[in-house]
Coordinates of C-alpha atoms and ligand atoms in Angstrom, one line a residue:
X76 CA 6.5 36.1 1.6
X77 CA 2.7 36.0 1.7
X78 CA 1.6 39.2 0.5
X79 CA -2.1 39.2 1.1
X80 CA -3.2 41.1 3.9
X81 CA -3.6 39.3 7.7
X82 CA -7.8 38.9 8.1
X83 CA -8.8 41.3 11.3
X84 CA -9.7 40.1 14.3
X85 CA -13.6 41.2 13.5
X86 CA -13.5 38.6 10.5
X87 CA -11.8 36.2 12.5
X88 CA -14.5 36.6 15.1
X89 CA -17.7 36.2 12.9
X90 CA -15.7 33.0 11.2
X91 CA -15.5 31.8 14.4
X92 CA -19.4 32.1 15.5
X93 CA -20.2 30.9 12.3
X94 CA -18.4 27.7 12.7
X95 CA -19.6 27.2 16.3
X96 CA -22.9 27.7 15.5
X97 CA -22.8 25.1 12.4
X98 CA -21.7 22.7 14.9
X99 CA -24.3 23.7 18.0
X100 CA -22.3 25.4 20.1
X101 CA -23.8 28.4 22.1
X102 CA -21.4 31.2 21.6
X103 CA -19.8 32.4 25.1
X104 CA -20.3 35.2 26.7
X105 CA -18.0 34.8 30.0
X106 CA -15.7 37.1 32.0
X107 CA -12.9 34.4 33.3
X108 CA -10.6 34.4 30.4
X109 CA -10.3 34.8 26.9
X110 CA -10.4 32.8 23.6
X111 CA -7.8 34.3 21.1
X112 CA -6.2 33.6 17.6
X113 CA -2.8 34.1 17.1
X114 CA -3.5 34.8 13.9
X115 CA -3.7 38.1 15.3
X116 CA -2.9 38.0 18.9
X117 CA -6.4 39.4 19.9
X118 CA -9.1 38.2 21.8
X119 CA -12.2 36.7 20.5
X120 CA -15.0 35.9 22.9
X121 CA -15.2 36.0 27.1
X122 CA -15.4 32.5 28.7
X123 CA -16.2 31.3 32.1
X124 CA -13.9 29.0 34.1
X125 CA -14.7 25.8 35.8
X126 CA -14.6 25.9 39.2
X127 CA -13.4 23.7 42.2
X128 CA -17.2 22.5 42.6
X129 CA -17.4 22.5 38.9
X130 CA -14.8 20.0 38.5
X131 CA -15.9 18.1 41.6
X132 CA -18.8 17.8 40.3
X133 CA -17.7 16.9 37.1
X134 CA -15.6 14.1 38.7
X135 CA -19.0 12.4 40.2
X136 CA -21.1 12.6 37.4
X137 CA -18.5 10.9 35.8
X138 CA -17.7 8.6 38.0
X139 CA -21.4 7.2 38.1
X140 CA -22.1 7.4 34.6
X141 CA -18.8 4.6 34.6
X142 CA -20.8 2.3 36.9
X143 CA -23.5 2.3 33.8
X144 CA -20.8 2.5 30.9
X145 CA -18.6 -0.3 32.1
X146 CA -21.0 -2.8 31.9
X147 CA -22.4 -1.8 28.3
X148 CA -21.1 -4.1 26.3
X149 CA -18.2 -2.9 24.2
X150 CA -19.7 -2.8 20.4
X151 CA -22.8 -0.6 21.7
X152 CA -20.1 1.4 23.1
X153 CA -18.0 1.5 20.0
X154 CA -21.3 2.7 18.7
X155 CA -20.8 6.0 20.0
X156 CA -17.7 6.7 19.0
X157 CA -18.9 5.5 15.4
X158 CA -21.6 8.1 15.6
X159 CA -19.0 10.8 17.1
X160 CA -16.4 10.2 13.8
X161 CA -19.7 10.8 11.6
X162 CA -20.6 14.1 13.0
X163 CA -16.7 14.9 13.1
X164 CA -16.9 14.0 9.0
X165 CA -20.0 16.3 8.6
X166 CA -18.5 19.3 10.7
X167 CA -14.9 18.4 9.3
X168 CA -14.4 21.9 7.6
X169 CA -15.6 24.0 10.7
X170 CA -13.7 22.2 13.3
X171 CA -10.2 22.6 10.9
X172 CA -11.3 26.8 11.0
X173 CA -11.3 26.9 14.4
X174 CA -8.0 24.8 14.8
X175 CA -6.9 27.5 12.1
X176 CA -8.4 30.9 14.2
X177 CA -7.1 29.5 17.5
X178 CA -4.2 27.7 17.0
X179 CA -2.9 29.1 13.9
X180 CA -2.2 26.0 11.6
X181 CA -2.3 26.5 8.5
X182 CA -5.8 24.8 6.4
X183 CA -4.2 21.8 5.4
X184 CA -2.6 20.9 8.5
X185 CA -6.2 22.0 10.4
X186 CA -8.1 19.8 8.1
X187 CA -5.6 17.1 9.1
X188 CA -5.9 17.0 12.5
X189 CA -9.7 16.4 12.3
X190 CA -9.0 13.8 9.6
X191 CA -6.4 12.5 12.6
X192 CA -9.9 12.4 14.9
X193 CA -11.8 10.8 12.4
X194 CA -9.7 8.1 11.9
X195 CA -9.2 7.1 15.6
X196 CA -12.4 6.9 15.9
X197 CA -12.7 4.5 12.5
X198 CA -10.2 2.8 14.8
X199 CA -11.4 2.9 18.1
X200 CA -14.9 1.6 16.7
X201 CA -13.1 -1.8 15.1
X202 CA -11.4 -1.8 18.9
X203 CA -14.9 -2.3 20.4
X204 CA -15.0 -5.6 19.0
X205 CA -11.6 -6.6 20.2
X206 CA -10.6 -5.7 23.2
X207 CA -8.7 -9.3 23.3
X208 CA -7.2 -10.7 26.2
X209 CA -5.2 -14.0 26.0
X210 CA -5.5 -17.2 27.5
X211 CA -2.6 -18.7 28.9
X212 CA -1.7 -22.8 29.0
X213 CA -1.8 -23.3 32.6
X214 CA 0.4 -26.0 34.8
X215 CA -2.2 -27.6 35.9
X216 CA -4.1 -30.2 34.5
X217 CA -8.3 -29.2 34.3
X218 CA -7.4 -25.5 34.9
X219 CA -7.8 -22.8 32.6
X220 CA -6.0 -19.3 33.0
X221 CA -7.4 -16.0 31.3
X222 CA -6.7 -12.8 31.3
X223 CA -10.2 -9.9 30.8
X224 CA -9.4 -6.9 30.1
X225 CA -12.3 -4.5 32.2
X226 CA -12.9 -1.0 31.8
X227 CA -10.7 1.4 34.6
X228 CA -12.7 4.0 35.7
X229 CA -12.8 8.6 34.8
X230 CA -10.2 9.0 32.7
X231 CA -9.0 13.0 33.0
X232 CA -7.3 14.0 29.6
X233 CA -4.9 17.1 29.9
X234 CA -4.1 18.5 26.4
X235 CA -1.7 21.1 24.9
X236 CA -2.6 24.0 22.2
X237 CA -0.4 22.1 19.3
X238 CA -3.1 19.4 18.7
X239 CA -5.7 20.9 20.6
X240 CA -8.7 18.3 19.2
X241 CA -6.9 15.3 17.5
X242 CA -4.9 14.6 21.3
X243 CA -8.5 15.1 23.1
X244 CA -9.7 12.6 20.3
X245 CA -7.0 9.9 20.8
X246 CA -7.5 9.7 24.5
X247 CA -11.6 9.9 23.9
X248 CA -12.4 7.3 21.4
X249 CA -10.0 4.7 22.4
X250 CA -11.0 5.7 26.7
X251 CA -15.0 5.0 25.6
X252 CA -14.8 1.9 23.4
X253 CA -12.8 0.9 26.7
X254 CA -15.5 1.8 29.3
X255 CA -14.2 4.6 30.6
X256 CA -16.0 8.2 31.2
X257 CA -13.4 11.0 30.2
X258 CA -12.9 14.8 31.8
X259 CA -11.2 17.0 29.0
X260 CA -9.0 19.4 30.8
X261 CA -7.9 21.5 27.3
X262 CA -5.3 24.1 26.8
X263 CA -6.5 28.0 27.9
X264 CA -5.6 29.0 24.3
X265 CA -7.3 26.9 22.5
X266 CA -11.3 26.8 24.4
X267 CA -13.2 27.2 21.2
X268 CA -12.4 24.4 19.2
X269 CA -12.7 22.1 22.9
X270 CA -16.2 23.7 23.4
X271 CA -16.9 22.2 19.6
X272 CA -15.6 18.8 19.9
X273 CA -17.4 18.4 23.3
X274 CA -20.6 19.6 21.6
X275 CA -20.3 17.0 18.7
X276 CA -20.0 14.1 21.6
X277 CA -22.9 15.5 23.3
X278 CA -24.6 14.9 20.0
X279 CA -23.5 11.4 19.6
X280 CA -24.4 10.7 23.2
X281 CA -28.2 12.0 22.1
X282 CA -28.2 10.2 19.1
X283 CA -27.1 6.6 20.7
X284 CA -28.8 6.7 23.9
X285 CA -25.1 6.6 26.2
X286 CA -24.9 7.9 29.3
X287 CA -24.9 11.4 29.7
X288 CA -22.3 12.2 31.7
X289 CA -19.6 9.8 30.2
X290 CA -17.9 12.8 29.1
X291 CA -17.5 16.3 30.5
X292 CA -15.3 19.4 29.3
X293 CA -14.1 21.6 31.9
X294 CA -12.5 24.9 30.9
X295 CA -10.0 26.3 33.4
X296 CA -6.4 27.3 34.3
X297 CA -3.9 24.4 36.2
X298 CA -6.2 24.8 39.0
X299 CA -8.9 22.1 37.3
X300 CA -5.6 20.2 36.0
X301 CA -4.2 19.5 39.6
X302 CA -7.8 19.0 41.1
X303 CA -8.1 15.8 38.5
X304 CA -4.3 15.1 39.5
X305 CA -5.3 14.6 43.0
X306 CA -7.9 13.0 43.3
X307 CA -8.4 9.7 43.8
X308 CA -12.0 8.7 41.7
X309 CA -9.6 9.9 38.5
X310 CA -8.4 6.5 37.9
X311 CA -6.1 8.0 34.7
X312 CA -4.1 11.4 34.0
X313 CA -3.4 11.4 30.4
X314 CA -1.5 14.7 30.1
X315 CA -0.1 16.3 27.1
X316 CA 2.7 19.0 27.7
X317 CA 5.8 20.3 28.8
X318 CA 8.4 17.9 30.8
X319 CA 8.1 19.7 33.1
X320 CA 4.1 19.9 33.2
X321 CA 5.0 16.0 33.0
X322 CA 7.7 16.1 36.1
X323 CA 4.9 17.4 38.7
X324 CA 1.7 15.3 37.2
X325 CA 3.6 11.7 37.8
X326 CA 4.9 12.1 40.8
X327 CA 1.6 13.3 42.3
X328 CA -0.6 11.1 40.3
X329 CA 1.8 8.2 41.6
X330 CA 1.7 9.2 45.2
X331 CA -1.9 8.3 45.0
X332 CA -1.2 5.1 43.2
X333 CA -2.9 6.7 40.3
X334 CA -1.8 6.2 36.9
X335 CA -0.4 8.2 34.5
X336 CA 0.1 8.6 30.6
X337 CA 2.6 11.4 29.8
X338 CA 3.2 13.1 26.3
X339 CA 5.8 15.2 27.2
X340 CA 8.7 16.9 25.1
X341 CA 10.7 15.8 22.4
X342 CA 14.0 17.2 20.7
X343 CA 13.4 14.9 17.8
X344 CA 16.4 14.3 15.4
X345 CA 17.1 13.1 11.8
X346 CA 20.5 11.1 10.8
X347 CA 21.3 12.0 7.0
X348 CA 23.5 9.7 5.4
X349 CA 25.7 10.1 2.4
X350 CA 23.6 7.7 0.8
X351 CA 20.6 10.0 0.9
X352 CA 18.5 10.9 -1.6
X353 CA 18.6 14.4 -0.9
X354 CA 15.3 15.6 -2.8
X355 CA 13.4 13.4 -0.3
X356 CA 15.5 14.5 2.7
X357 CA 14.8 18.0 1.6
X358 CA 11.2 17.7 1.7
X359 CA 10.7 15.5 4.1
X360 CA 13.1 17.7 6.6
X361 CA 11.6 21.5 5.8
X362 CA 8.0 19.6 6.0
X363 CA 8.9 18.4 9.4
X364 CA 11.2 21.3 10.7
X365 CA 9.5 24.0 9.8
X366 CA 5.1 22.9 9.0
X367 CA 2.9 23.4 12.1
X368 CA 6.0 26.9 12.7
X369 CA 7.8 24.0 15.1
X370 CA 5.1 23.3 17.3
X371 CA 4.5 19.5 17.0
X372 CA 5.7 17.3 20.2
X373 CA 7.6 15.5 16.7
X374 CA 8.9 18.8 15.2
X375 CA 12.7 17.8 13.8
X376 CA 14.8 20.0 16.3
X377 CA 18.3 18.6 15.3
X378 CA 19.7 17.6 11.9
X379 CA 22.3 15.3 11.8
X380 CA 24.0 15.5 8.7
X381 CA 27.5 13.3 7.3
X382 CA 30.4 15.8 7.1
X383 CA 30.8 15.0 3.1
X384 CA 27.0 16.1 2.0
X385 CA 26.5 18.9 4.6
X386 CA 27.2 21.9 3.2
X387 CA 24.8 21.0 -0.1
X388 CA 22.2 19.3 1.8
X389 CA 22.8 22.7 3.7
X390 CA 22.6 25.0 0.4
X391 CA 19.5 23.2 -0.2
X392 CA 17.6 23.6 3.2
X393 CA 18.7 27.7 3.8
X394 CA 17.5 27.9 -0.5
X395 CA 13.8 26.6 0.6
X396 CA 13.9 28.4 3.8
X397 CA 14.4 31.5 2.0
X398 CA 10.9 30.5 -0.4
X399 CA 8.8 30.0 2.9
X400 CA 5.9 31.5 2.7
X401 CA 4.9 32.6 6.2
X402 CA 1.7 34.6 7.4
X403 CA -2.1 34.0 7.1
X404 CA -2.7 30.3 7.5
X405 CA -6.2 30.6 5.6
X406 CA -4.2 31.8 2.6
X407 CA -3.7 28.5 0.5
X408 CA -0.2 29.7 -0.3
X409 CA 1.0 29.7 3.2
X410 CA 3.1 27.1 4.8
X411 CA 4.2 28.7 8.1
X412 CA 1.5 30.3 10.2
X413 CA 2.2 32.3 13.6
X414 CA 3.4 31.4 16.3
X415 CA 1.0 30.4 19.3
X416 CA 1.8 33.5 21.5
X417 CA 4.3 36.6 22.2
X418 CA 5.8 34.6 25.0
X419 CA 6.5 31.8 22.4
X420 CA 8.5 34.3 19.8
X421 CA 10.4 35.2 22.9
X422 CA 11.6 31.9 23.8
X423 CA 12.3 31.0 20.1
X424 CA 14.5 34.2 19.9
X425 CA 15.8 33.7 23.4
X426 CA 17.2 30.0 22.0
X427 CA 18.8 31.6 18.8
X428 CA 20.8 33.6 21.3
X429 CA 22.0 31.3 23.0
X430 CA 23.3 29.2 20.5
X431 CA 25.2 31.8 18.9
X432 CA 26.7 32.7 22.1
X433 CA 27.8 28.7 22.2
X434 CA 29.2 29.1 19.3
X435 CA 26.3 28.2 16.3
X436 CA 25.6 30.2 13.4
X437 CA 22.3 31.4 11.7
X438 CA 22.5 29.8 8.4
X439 CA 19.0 31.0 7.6
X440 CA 15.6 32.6 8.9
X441 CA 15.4 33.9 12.2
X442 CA 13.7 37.0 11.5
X443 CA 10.2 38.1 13.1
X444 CA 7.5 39.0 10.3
X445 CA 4.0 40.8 10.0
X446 CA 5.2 43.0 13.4
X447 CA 4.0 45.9 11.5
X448 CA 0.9 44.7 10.5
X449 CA -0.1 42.5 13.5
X450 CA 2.0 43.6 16.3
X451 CA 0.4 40.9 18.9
X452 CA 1.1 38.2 16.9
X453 CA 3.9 36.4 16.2
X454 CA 5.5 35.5 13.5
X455 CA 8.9 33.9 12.7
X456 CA 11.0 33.0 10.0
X457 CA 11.9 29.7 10.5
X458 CA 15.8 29.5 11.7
X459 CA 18.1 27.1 10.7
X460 CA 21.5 27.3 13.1
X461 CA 24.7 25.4 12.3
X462 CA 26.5 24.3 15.9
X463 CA 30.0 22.0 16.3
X464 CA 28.2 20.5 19.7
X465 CA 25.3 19.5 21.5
X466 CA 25.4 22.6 23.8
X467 CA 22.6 23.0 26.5
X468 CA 20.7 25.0 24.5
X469 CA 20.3 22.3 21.9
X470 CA 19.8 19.7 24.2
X471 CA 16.5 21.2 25.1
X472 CA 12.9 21.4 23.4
X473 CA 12.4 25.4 22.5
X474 CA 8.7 24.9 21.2
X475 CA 9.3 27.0 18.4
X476 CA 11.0 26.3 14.5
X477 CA 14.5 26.3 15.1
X478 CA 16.7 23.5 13.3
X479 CA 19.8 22.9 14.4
X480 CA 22.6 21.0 12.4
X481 CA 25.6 19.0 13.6
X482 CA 27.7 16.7 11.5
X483 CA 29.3 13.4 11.8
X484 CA 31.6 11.4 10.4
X485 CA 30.3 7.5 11.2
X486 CA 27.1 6.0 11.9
X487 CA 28.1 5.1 15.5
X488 CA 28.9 8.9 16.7
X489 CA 25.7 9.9 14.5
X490 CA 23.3 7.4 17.1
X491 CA 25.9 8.6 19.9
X492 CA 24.7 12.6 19.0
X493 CA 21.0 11.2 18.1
X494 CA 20.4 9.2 21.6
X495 CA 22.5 12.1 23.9
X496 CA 19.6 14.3 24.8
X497 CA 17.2 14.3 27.8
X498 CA 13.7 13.4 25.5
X499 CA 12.9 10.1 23.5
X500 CA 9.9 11.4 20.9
X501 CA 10.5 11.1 17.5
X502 CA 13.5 10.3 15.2
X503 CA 14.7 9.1 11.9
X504 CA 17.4 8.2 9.3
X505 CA 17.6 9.6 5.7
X506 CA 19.5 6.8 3.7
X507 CA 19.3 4.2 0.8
X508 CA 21.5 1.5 2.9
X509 CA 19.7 -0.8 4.1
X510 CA 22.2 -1.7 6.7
X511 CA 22.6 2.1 7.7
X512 CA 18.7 1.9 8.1
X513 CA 18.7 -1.6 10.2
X514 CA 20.6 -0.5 12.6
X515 CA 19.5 2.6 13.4
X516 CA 15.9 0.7 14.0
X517 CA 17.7 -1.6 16.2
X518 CA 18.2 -1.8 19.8
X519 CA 21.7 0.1 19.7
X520 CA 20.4 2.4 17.5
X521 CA 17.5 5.0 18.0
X522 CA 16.3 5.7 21.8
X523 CA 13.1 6.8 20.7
X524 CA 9.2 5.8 20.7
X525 CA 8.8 6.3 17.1
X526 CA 11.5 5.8 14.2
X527 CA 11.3 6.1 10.6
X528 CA 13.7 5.4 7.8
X529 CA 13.2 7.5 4.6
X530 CA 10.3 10.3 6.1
X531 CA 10.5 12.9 8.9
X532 CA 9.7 12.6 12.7
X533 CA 6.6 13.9 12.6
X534 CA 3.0 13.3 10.6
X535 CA 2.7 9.8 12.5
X536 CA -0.3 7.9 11.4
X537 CA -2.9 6.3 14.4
X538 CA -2.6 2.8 13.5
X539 CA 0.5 2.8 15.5
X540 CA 1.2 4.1 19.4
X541 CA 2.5 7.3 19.4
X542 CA 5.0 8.2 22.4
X543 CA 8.3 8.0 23.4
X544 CA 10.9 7.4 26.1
X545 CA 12.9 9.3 28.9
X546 CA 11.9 12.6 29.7
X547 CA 9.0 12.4 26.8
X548 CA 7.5 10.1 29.6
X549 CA 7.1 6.7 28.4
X550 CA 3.2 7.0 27.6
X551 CA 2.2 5.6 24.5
X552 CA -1.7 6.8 23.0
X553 CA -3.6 6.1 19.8
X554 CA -2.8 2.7 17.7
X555 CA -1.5 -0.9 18.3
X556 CA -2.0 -1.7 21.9
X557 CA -2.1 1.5 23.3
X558 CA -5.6 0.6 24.6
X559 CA -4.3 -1.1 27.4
X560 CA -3.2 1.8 29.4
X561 CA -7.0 2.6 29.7
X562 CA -8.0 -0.8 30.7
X563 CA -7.6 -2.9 33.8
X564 CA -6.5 -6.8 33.5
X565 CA -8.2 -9.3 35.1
X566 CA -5.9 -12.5 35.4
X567 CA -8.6 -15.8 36.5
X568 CA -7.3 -19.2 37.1
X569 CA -10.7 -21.8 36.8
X570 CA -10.4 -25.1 38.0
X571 CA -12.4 -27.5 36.5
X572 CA -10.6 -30.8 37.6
X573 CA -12.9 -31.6 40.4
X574 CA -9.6 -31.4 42.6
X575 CA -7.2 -28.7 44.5
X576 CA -4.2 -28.8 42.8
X577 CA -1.9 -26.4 44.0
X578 CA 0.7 -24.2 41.5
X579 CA 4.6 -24.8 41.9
X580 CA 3.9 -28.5 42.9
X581 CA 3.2 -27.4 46.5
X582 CA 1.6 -29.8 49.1
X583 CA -0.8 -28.5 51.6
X584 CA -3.1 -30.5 54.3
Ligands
LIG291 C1 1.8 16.4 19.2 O1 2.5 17.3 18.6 O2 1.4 16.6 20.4 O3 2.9 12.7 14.6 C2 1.2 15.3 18.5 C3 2.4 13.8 14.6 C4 1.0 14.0 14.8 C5 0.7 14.2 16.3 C6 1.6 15.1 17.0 N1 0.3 12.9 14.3 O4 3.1 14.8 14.3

């Protein structure tokens, strides 16, 4: 529905330079791959890939600059990251153009992931101070039994083009207020806005006086990805992805004895009761369905509607639909921006087929837009698609916006439908009964890592961990205690008593 004209790829390129050199970032000039925007679906600048001694390398500068940054205490540390969430403020509006040139989001979703950045690193700075680990009442009388939390080692950070800075950012703060050193394997597609964000920590490293080398930025295919997997001085793989990125990175990263925190798929689903006040469902549905084109890790997927409100909730969804506006995402008037790739619209089309040869039926959307005008890129009308069952095709995560809708008839088969898929993301309930909502937050009701009464799946704040179960990998990042994960516990049992007392009342010599 947008009717103003795509920018060119020329514009889109000087935008681009512009940005990067505001922030301090040399402009590439390499012959390995290419950046592109999808705005388009053409190329931007040349870019030179890391190499196997790149990354080695990378892996023992980081490594040593860990022997200095473990042992500096944790506020000077959380100093950095303070200094890293002021630059991010200052840069905030050239960091969101390059989200919008290279991964397509639309301005107010860019500007929101680096607001999503600055505030982890608001939280990650408070962190520094905390940190806490617990002291436990011991059995034995003049002992005392603590657990420290210590810092754990290179932590390699594998992200996905979707949330190509605000992921990196998650892992980063919260990694180096824990006294870690981090390598930032990014997405191919999205180099630019990586080479940025590394820049601005480079600055912050000048500017506080932290090691050097507590972070590096290594741009590459899976090649650099499964070097960090293997190798052994890479104490954590956080990876961002596909499930089945996921199903190869744990296994190996385990066969080491590694560890491993996976963000993998989700196939995220909202209940909505007959209780429902619909005008909120409505928004909060097409906001989380259809913003970001259906590209978050907590887009809604499936719509799980009661049989007596389906078909208006149903009128109302294909009516908004139909007002989309879909094209340029610098254009203030656009809410649905392209897709990431070609190969994307392909998969995204491929679904719709599917369903509707297992029986569902396009209710709305579907259509491919701007071909004409930008035949590279891709972009989609968002595609609602009614089905009677949970066929395959629904059952898994097409990274693309298509919204399908089942019905039920009680609350139990609604959770039943909800919980029966392979991923464990995101989820929520649409209702006004409190009971309704109580027990879908409850142990028999939703499976997932994150559930919400009233609002969609996605948009989750920091302050909370974000993950989820089954095949989304059981990671959780960002808020609450997610710190742990990049932490190593220390549990110390100091007798003071004077005498060997033994634990479980055993007798010895
Ligand atoms: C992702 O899509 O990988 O909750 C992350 C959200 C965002 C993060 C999504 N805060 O939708």
């Amino acid at each position: 529905m947008t009717s103003t004209p795509l920018p060119g790829t020329d514009d889109l390129r000087a935008r681009a330079r512009t940005s990067l050199e505001r922030i301090g970032v040399t402009v590439p000039e390499g012959a390995d791959f290419q950046a592109r925007t999808p705005i388009t679906g053409e190329d931007l600048f040349g870019l030179t890939a890391a190499t196997a001694a790149d990354t080695e390398e990378a892996i023992t500068a980081t490594r040593q600059a860990f022997l200095t940054w473990r042992t500096t205490p944790a506020p000077r540390r959380g100093e950095l990251v303070r200094s890293l969430g002021e630059l991010l403020r200052d840069h905030k509006s050239d960091l969101a153009d390059l989200v919008t040139i290279e991964a397509g989001k639309i301005r107010s979703e860019a500007l929101g992931e680096v607001q999503e950045m600055i505030d982890i690193c608001d939280f990650a700075v408070g962190l520094s101070r905390q940190l806490y680990g617990r002291t436990i009442a011991s059995e034995r009388p003049g002992h005392r039994l603590a657990e420290t939390w210590h810092p754990l080692g290179v932590v390699g950070v594998i992200s996905a083009f979707n949330f190509p800075a605000a992921v990196w950012s998650w892992n980063t703060a919260v990694a180096l207020a824990c006294g870690d050193t981090v390598i930032w394997k990014p997405s191919e597609l999205t180099p630019l806005i990586s080479l940025a964000c590394d820049r601005l920590l480079a600055q912050a490293v000048e500017e506080t006086g932290a090691p050097r080398d507590v972070h590096r930025l290594l741009l590459g295919d899976r090649s650099v990805g499964e070097q960090l997997v293997d190798d052994p001085r890479v104490a954590l793989v956080s990876a961002t992805g596909s499930t089945r990125m996921g199903r190869e990175v744990g296994p190996r990263v385990a066969a080491r004895f590694g560890r491993s925190l996976l963000e993998l798929g989700g196939n995220n689903a909202a209940v909505v009761a007959p209780s429902a006040d619909l005008d909120l469902a409505v928004q909060g549905i097409v906001f989380a369905a259809a913003g970001t084109a259906g590209q978050r890790c907590t887009t809604l997927r499936r719509l799980i509607v009661h049989r007596d409100i389906a078909d208006t909730l149903i009128a109302r969804l294909t009516a908004a639909y139909a007002r989309l506006p879909i094209g340029d995402p610098f254009d203030e008037g656009t809410l649905v921006g392209p897709l990431i790739s070609a190969k994307a619209l392909d998969g995204m089309q491929a679904a719709v087929t599917r369903a509707q040869a297992q029986g569902g039926k396009v209710l709305a959307g579907g259509e491919r837009r701007l071909a004409d005008e930008a035949p590279r890129a891709a972009y989609a009308e968002p595609v609602i698609v009614r089905v009677d069952e949970q066929t395959d095709v629904v059952r898994e995560e097409t990274f693309a916006p298509i919204l399908y809708v089942l019905t039920y008839d009680t609350l139990e088969e609604a959770i039943a439908l909800h919980n029966d898929v392979p991923q464990g993301l995101s989820s929520s309930i649409f209702t006004r009964d409190q009971q309704e909502a109580e027990f879908f937050l409850s142990a028999e009701g939703s499976d997932c890592g994150i559930a919400n009464v009233n609002i969609g799946t996605s948009g989750a704040e920091i302050g909370g961990a974000f993950g989820g179960e089954k095949e989304t990998g059981g990671g959780r990042e960002s808020g609450s205690d997610a710190w742990r994960a990049y932490m190593r516990a220390a549990t110390s049992t100091v007798n003071y008593s004077g005498r060997l007392a033994l634990a479980q009342n055993v007798s010895f010599l």
